[in-house]
Amino acid sequence: MKDVLEETETRIKRLEAEIELIEERLHFLDRVGASSKYQILQRRTKTGELYIMFFVVWGFMGLILLLYLKYKYSEILPFSLTPYIGAMMAFIIIPFFYYFFLSKQSEPENPINYLEKKERMARLALNRFYIPLKEALEEDDHEKLEELANRLLQGEVAEAITELNEGDPKVMAYALYLYLNRNSVHPGEINEVMTLLKNKPLKKLLLTISGEKVSSPHT
């Protein structure tokens, strides 16, 4: 169990260092005015989106009017409305297509948002998984370990574990369930899960009940 706790502590320190580094980057970007720059760009993007939506709504209203005139007065009008209806449909479709396809593909990633998201994921993994895991192992608290396994099956903790490449949360949850039920599981089942498990602390945890020496690649 000592190796498991040491590996878990290593993971905790790594995430704490990563959070500290992200905070330093965010403070630096704020000092050089990058935060204000990206806020201005975001406002411009939102303003452009509002203009596009305005043109789409305006074009749709014009199309409805043309269709109404064509239906009601087509026999007395001296010219055909069909070309105008086609042009109005294009007027609606082109900005709509741009908004939902081209603008999303060409929009650059905002580094501020990326760093903030990464910091949030790191804090989630740290505070809602690794620190409680260490405490539960130290106290041999089975109820807390089962709660951690349930957290890994869905929600923010599972998302954070996946985003940070800490392993497959479902496989990690299964590993915890195996550990909790170690007296009733078959050794072959443990070995099978260990071949899929990439999270090093939990892999070492399963080693304590398998008795096998299995190399654990760092995630």
mmCIF file of C-alpha atoms in Angstrom:
data_model
loop_
_atom_site.group_PDB
_atom_site.id
_atom_site.type_symbol
_atom_site.label_atom_id
_atom_site.label_comp_id
_atom_site.label_asym_id
_atom_site.label_seq_id
_atom_site.Cartn_x
_atom_site.Cartn_y
_atom_site.Cartn_z
ATOM 1 C CA MET A 1 0.000 0.000 0.000
ATOM 2 C CA LYS A 2 2.960 2.294 0.565
ATOM 3 C CA ASP A 3 3.743 2.307 -3.184
ATOM 4 C CA VAL A 4 0.119 3.164 -3.967
ATOM 5 C CA LEU A 5 0.099 6.117 -1.577
ATOM 6 C CA GLU A 6 3.451 7.362 -2.888
ATOM 7 C CA GLU A 7 2.221 7.181 -6.492
ATOM 8 C CA THR A 8 -1.015 8.953 -5.550
ATOM 9 C CA GLU A 9 0.996 11.673 -3.773
ATOM 10 C CA THR A 10 3.144 12.041 -6.905
ATOM 11 C CA ARG A 11 -0.022 12.549 -8.952
ATOM 12 C CA ILE A 12 -1.277 15.140 -6.457
ATOM 13 C CA LYS A 13 1.982 17.098 -6.582
ATOM 14 C CA ARG A 14 2.037 16.973 -10.392
ATOM 15 C CA LEU A 15 -1.483 18.407 -10.614
ATOM 16 C CA GLU A 16 -0.693 21.085 -8.016
ATOM 17 C CA ALA A 17 2.370 22.090 -10.043
ATOM 18 C CA GLU A 18 0.296 22.151 -13.235
ATOM 19 C CA ILE A 19 -2.337 24.374 -11.615
ATOM 20 C CA GLU A 20 0.361 26.742 -10.337
ATOM 21 C CA LEU A 21 1.933 26.933 -13.793
ATOM 22 C CA ILE A 22 -1.424 27.679 -15.429
ATOM 23 C CA GLU A 23 -2.112 30.429 -12.886
ATOM 24 C CA GLU A 24 1.264 31.995 -13.668
ATOM 25 C CA ARG A 25 0.478 31.921 -17.391
ATOM 26 C CA LEU A 26 -2.916 33.500 -16.822
ATOM 27 C CA HIS A 27 -1.378 36.247 -14.663
ATOM 28 C CA PHE A 28 1.239 36.900 -17.335
ATOM 29 C CA LEU A 29 -1.399 37.132 -20.077
ATOM 30 C CA ASP A 30 -3.370 39.504 -17.892
ATOM 31 C CA ARG A 31 -0.297 41.713 -17.301
ATOM 32 C CA VAL A 32 0.459 42.035 -21.018
ATOM 33 C CA GLY A 33 -3.181 42.866 -21.765
ATOM 34 C CA ALA A 34 -4.010 39.644 -23.576
ATOM 35 C CA SER A 35 -7.159 39.122 -21.494
ATOM 36 C CA SER A 36 -8.585 42.473 -22.630
ATOM 37 C CA LYS A 37 -7.633 41.719 -26.220
ATOM 38 C CA TYR A 38 -9.505 38.417 -26.281
ATOM 39 C CA GLN A 39 -12.506 39.955 -24.537
ATOM 40 C CA ILE A 40 -12.666 42.576 -27.318
ATOM 41 C CA LEU A 41 -12.381 39.856 -29.962
ATOM 42 C CA GLN A 42 -15.165 37.891 -28.296
ATOM 43 C CA ARG A 43 -17.396 40.972 -28.236
ATOM 44 C CA ARG A 44 -16.684 41.578 -31.932
ATOM 45 C CA THR A 45 -17.536 37.965 -32.705
ATOM 46 C CA LYS A 46 -20.816 38.215 -30.812
ATOM 47 C CA THR A 47 -21.650 41.500 -32.576
ATOM 48 C CA GLY A 48 -20.977 39.890 -35.955
ATOM 49 C CA GLU A 49 -23.224 36.980 -35.008
ATOM 50 C CA LEU A 50 -26.024 39.399 -34.113
ATOM 51 C CA TYR A 51 -25.686 41.126 -37.511
ATOM 52 C CA ILE A 52 -25.858 37.771 -39.275
ATOM 53 C CA MET A 53 -28.960 36.753 -37.324
ATOM 54 C CA PHE A 54 -30.547 40.136 -38.129
ATOM 55 C CA PHE A 55 -29.983 39.621 -41.865
ATOM 56 C CA VAL A 56 -31.368 36.090 -41.677
ATOM 57 C CA VAL A 57 -34.534 37.260 -39.878
ATOM 58 C CA TRP A 58 -34.925 40.232 -42.233
ATOM 59 C CA GLY A 59 -34.452 37.966 -45.254
ATOM 60 C CA PHE A 60 -36.972 35.453 -43.913
ATOM 61 C CA MET A 61 -39.577 38.203 -43.461
ATOM 62 C CA GLY A 62 -38.906 39.408 -47.015
ATOM 63 C CA LEU A 63 -39.283 35.858 -48.315
ATOM 64 C CA ILE A 64 -42.642 35.476 -46.549
ATOM 65 C CA LEU A 65 -43.804 38.755 -48.097
ATOM 66 C CA LEU A 66 -42.743 37.707 -51.601
ATOM 67 C CA LEU A 67 -44.446 34.318 -51.260
ATOM 68 C CA TYR A 68 -47.608 36.041 -50.070
ATOM 69 C CA LEU A 69 -47.561 38.447 -53.054
ATOM 70 C CA LYS A 70 -46.921 35.596 -55.476
ATOM 71 C CA TYR A 71 -49.778 33.548 -54.037
ATOM 72 C CA LYS A 72 -52.223 36.450 -53.815
ATOM 73 C CA TYR A 73 -51.397 38.661 -56.799
ATOM 74 C CA SER A 74 -49.415 36.525 -59.268
ATOM 75 C CA GLU A 75 -52.078 36.943 -61.965
ATOM 76 C CA ILE A 76 -52.077 40.750 -61.908
ATOM 77 C CA LEU A 77 -48.358 41.412 -61.389
ATOM 78 C CA PRO A 78 -46.550 42.491 -64.600
ATOM 79 C CA PHE A 79 -43.438 40.458 -63.744
ATOM 80 C CA SER A 80 -42.542 37.129 -62.157
ATOM 81 C CA LEU A 81 -41.534 37.020 -58.501
ATOM 82 C CA THR A 82 -39.733 33.674 -58.814
ATOM 83 C CA PRO A 83 -36.230 35.163 -59.397
ATOM 84 C CA TYR A 84 -36.686 37.471 -56.403
ATOM 85 C CA ILE A 85 -37.821 34.581 -54.239
ATOM 86 C CA GLY A 86 -34.724 32.607 -55.268
ATOM 87 C CA ALA A 87 -32.453 35.562 -54.517
ATOM 88 C CA MET A 88 -34.068 36.061 -51.117
ATOM 89 C CA MET A 89 -33.604 32.367 -50.263
ATOM 90 C CA ALA A 90 -29.915 32.687 -51.135
ATOM 91 C CA PHE A 91 -29.776 35.828 -48.999
ATOM 92 C CA ILE A 92 -30.995 33.708 -46.069
ATOM 93 C CA ILE A 93 -28.994 30.522 -46.707
ATOM 94 C CA ILE A 94 -25.544 32.093 -47.292
ATOM 95 C CA PRO A 95 -25.212 33.883 -43.904
ATOM 96 C CA PHE A 96 -26.825 30.889 -42.196
ATOM 97 C CA PHE A 97 -24.246 28.562 -43.777
ATOM 98 C CA TYR A 98 -21.403 30.917 -42.876
ATOM 99 C CA TYR A 99 -22.472 31.150 -39.244
ATOM 100 C CA PHE A 100 -22.857 27.416 -38.616
ATOM 101 C CA PHE A 101 -19.952 26.125 -40.706
ATOM 102 C CA LEU A 102 -17.303 28.525 -41.941
ATOM 103 C CA SER A 103 -17.141 30.818 -38.901
ATOM 104 C CA LYS A 104 -16.803 27.873 -36.498
ATOM 105 C CA GLN A 105 -14.007 26.319 -38.538
ATOM 106 C CA SER A 106 -12.007 29.539 -38.901
ATOM 107 C CA GLU A 107 -12.481 30.805 -35.338
ATOM 108 C CA PRO A 108 -9.106 30.656 -33.527
ATOM 109 C CA GLU A 109 -8.906 28.968 -30.160
ATOM 110 C CA ASN A 110 -8.869 31.394 -27.271
ATOM 111 C CA PRO A 111 -5.812 30.552 -25.105
ATOM 112 C CA ILE A 112 -7.406 32.233 -22.068
ATOM 113 C CA ASN A 113 -10.432 29.933 -22.228
ATOM 114 C CA TYR A 114 -8.196 26.926 -22.898
ATOM 115 C CA LEU A 115 -6.017 27.611 -19.840
ATOM 116 C CA GLU A 116 -9.011 28.328 -17.615
ATOM 117 C CA LYS A 117 -10.667 25.075 -18.679
ATOM 118 C CA LYS A 118 -7.460 23.109 -18.119
ATOM 119 C CA GLU A 119 -7.072 24.644 -14.656
ATOM 120 C CA ARG A 120 -10.672 23.753 -13.796
ATOM 121 C CA MET A 121 -10.174 20.155 -14.964
ATOM 122 C CA ALA A 122 -6.952 19.846 -12.941
ATOM 123 C CA ARG A 123 -8.665 21.154 -9.802
ATOM 124 C CA LEU A 124 -11.552 18.733 -10.267
ATOM 125 C CA ALA A 125 -9.224 15.752 -10.656
ATOM 126 C CA LEU A 126 -7.153 16.882 -7.690
ATOM 127 C CA ASN A 127 -9.867 17.839 -5.200
ATOM 128 C CA ARG A 128 -12.565 15.348 -6.125
ATOM 129 C CA PHE A 129 -10.507 12.296 -6.963
ATOM 130 C CA TYR A 130 -6.816 12.103 -6.032
ATOM 131 C CA ILE A 131 -6.929 13.790 -2.607
ATOM 132 C CA PRO A 132 -10.072 11.836 -1.540
ATOM 133 C CA LEU A 133 -8.462 8.665 -2.955
ATOM 134 C CA LYS A 134 -5.378 9.129 -0.801
ATOM 135 C CA GLU A 135 -7.491 9.809 2.277
ATOM 136 C CA ALA A 136 -9.716 6.787 1.625
ATOM 137 C CA LEU A 137 -6.720 4.471 1.191
ATOM 138 C CA GLU A 138 -5.032 5.794 4.322
ATOM 139 C CA GLU A 139 -8.219 5.284 6.334
ATOM 140 C CA ASP A 140 -9.197 2.066 4.512
ATOM 141 C CA ASP A 141 -12.584 3.705 3.992
ATOM 142 C CA HIS A 142 -14.511 1.400 1.645
ATOM 143 C CA GLU A 143 -17.543 3.655 1.534
ATOM 144 C CA LYS A 144 -15.456 6.579 0.284
ATOM 145 C CA LEU A 145 -13.734 4.369 -2.300
ATOM 146 C CA GLU A 146 -17.108 3.251 -3.615
ATOM 147 C CA GLU A 147 -18.214 6.891 -3.827
ATOM 148 C CA LEU A 148 -15.088 7.691 -5.866
ATOM 149 C CA ALA A 149 -15.827 4.786 -8.201
ATOM 150 C CA ASN A 150 -19.337 6.153 -8.760
ATOM 151 C CA ARG A 151 -17.921 9.631 -9.511
ATOM 152 C CA LEU A 152 -15.784 8.136 -12.268
ATOM 153 C CA LEU A 153 -18.772 6.768 -14.143
ATOM 154 C CA GLN A 154 -20.243 10.136 -15.133
ATOM 155 C CA GLY A 155 -20.189 13.859 -14.495
ATOM 156 C CA GLU A 156 -17.410 16.420 -14.086
ATOM 157 C CA VAL A 157 -14.863 14.113 -12.469
ATOM 158 C CA ALA A 158 -15.075 11.626 -15.337
ATOM 159 C CA GLU A 159 -14.735 14.501 -17.825
ATOM 160 C CA ALA A 160 -11.699 15.880 -15.991
ATOM 161 C CA ILE A 161 -9.978 12.483 -15.841
ATOM 162 C CA THR A 162 -10.515 12.033 -19.586
ATOM 163 C CA GLU A 163 -9.429 15.580 -20.514
ATOM 164 C CA LEU A 164 -6.221 15.275 -18.487
ATOM 165 C CA ASN A 165 -5.410 11.871 -19.976
ATOM 166 C CA GLU A 166 -5.374 10.240 -16.534
ATOM 167 C CA GLY A 167 -6.931 7.087 -17.944
ATOM 168 C CA ASP A 168 -10.311 5.674 -18.898
ATOM 169 C CA PRO A 169 -12.649 6.656 -16.015
ATOM 170 C CA LYS A 170 -14.863 3.590 -16.502
ATOM 171 C CA VAL A 171 -11.905 1.218 -16.310
ATOM 172 C CA MET A 172 -10.645 3.105 -13.258
ATOM 173 C CA ALA A 173 -14.048 2.760 -11.592
ATOM 174 C CA TYR A 174 -14.045 -0.965 -12.357
ATOM 175 C CA ALA A 175 -10.583 -1.261 -10.795
ATOM 176 C CA LEU A 176 -11.873 0.302 -7.584
ATOM 177 C CA TYR A 177 -14.862 -2.052 -7.556
ATOM 178 C CA LEU A 178 -12.503 -5.008 -7.961
ATOM 179 C CA TYR A 179 -10.389 -3.797 -5.075
ATOM 180 C CA LEU A 180 -13.451 -3.388 -2.868
ATOM 181 C CA ASN A 181 -14.614 -6.908 -3.750
ATOM 182 C CA ARG A 182 -11.153 -8.457 -3.854
ATOM 183 C CA ASN A 183 -12.148 -11.465 -1.755
ATOM 184 C CA SER A 184 -14.751 -12.621 -4.259
ATOM 185 C CA VAL A 185 -13.244 -11.793 -7.683
ATOM 186 C CA HIS A 186 -11.304 -14.182 -9.886
ATOM 187 C CA PRO A 187 -7.567 -13.423 -10.375
ATOM 188 C CA GLY A 188 -8.056 -13.602 -14.140
ATOM 189 C CA GLU A 189 -10.566 -10.752 -13.971
ATOM 190 C CA ILE A 190 -8.038 -8.603 -12.114
ATOM 191 C CA ASN A 191 -5.331 -9.361 -14.670
ATOM 192 C CA GLU A 192 -7.687 -8.539 -17.541
ATOM 193 C CA VAL A 193 -8.533 -5.128 -16.077
ATOM 194 C CA MET A 194 -4.861 -4.406 -15.435
ATOM 195 C CA THR A 195 -4.112 -4.806 -19.135
ATOM 196 C CA LEU A 196 -6.648 -2.020 -19.842
ATOM 197 C CA LEU A 197 -5.802 0.190 -16.869
ATOM 198 C CA LYS A 198 -3.469 3.128 -17.594
ATOM 199 C CA ASN A 199 -3.835 5.022 -14.331
ATOM 200 C CA LYS A 200 -0.667 4.242 -12.382
ATOM 201 C CA PRO A 201 -1.943 4.666 -8.793
ATOM 202 C CA LEU A 202 -4.895 2.341 -9.426
ATOM 203 C CA LYS A 203 -2.707 -0.118 -11.292
ATOM 204 C CA LYS A 204 -0.442 -0.325 -8.270
ATOM 205 C CA LEU A 205 -3.535 -0.697 -6.105
ATOM 206 C CA LEU A 206 -4.588 -3.781 -8.063
ATOM 207 C CA LEU A 207 -1.050 -5.115 -7.784
ATOM 208 C CA THR A 208 -1.534 -5.286 -4.029
ATOM 209 C CA ILE A 209 -4.240 -7.915 -4.534
ATOM 210 C CA SER A 210 -2.923 -9.681 -7.627
ATOM 211 C CA GLY A 211 0.574 -10.436 -6.382
ATOM 212 C CA GLU A 212 1.923 -9.954 -9.905
ATOM 213 C CA LYS A 213 4.660 -7.577 -11.019
ATOM 214 C CA VAL A 214 3.250 -5.628 -13.928
ATOM 215 C CA SER A 215 5.034 -2.719 -15.538
ATOM 216 C CA SER A 216 2.942 0.443 -15.372
ATOM 217 C CA PRO A 217 3.460 2.963 -18.237
ATOM 218 C CA HIS A 218 3.159 6.572 -17.098
ATOM 219 C CA THR A 219 -0.014 8.280 -18.325
#
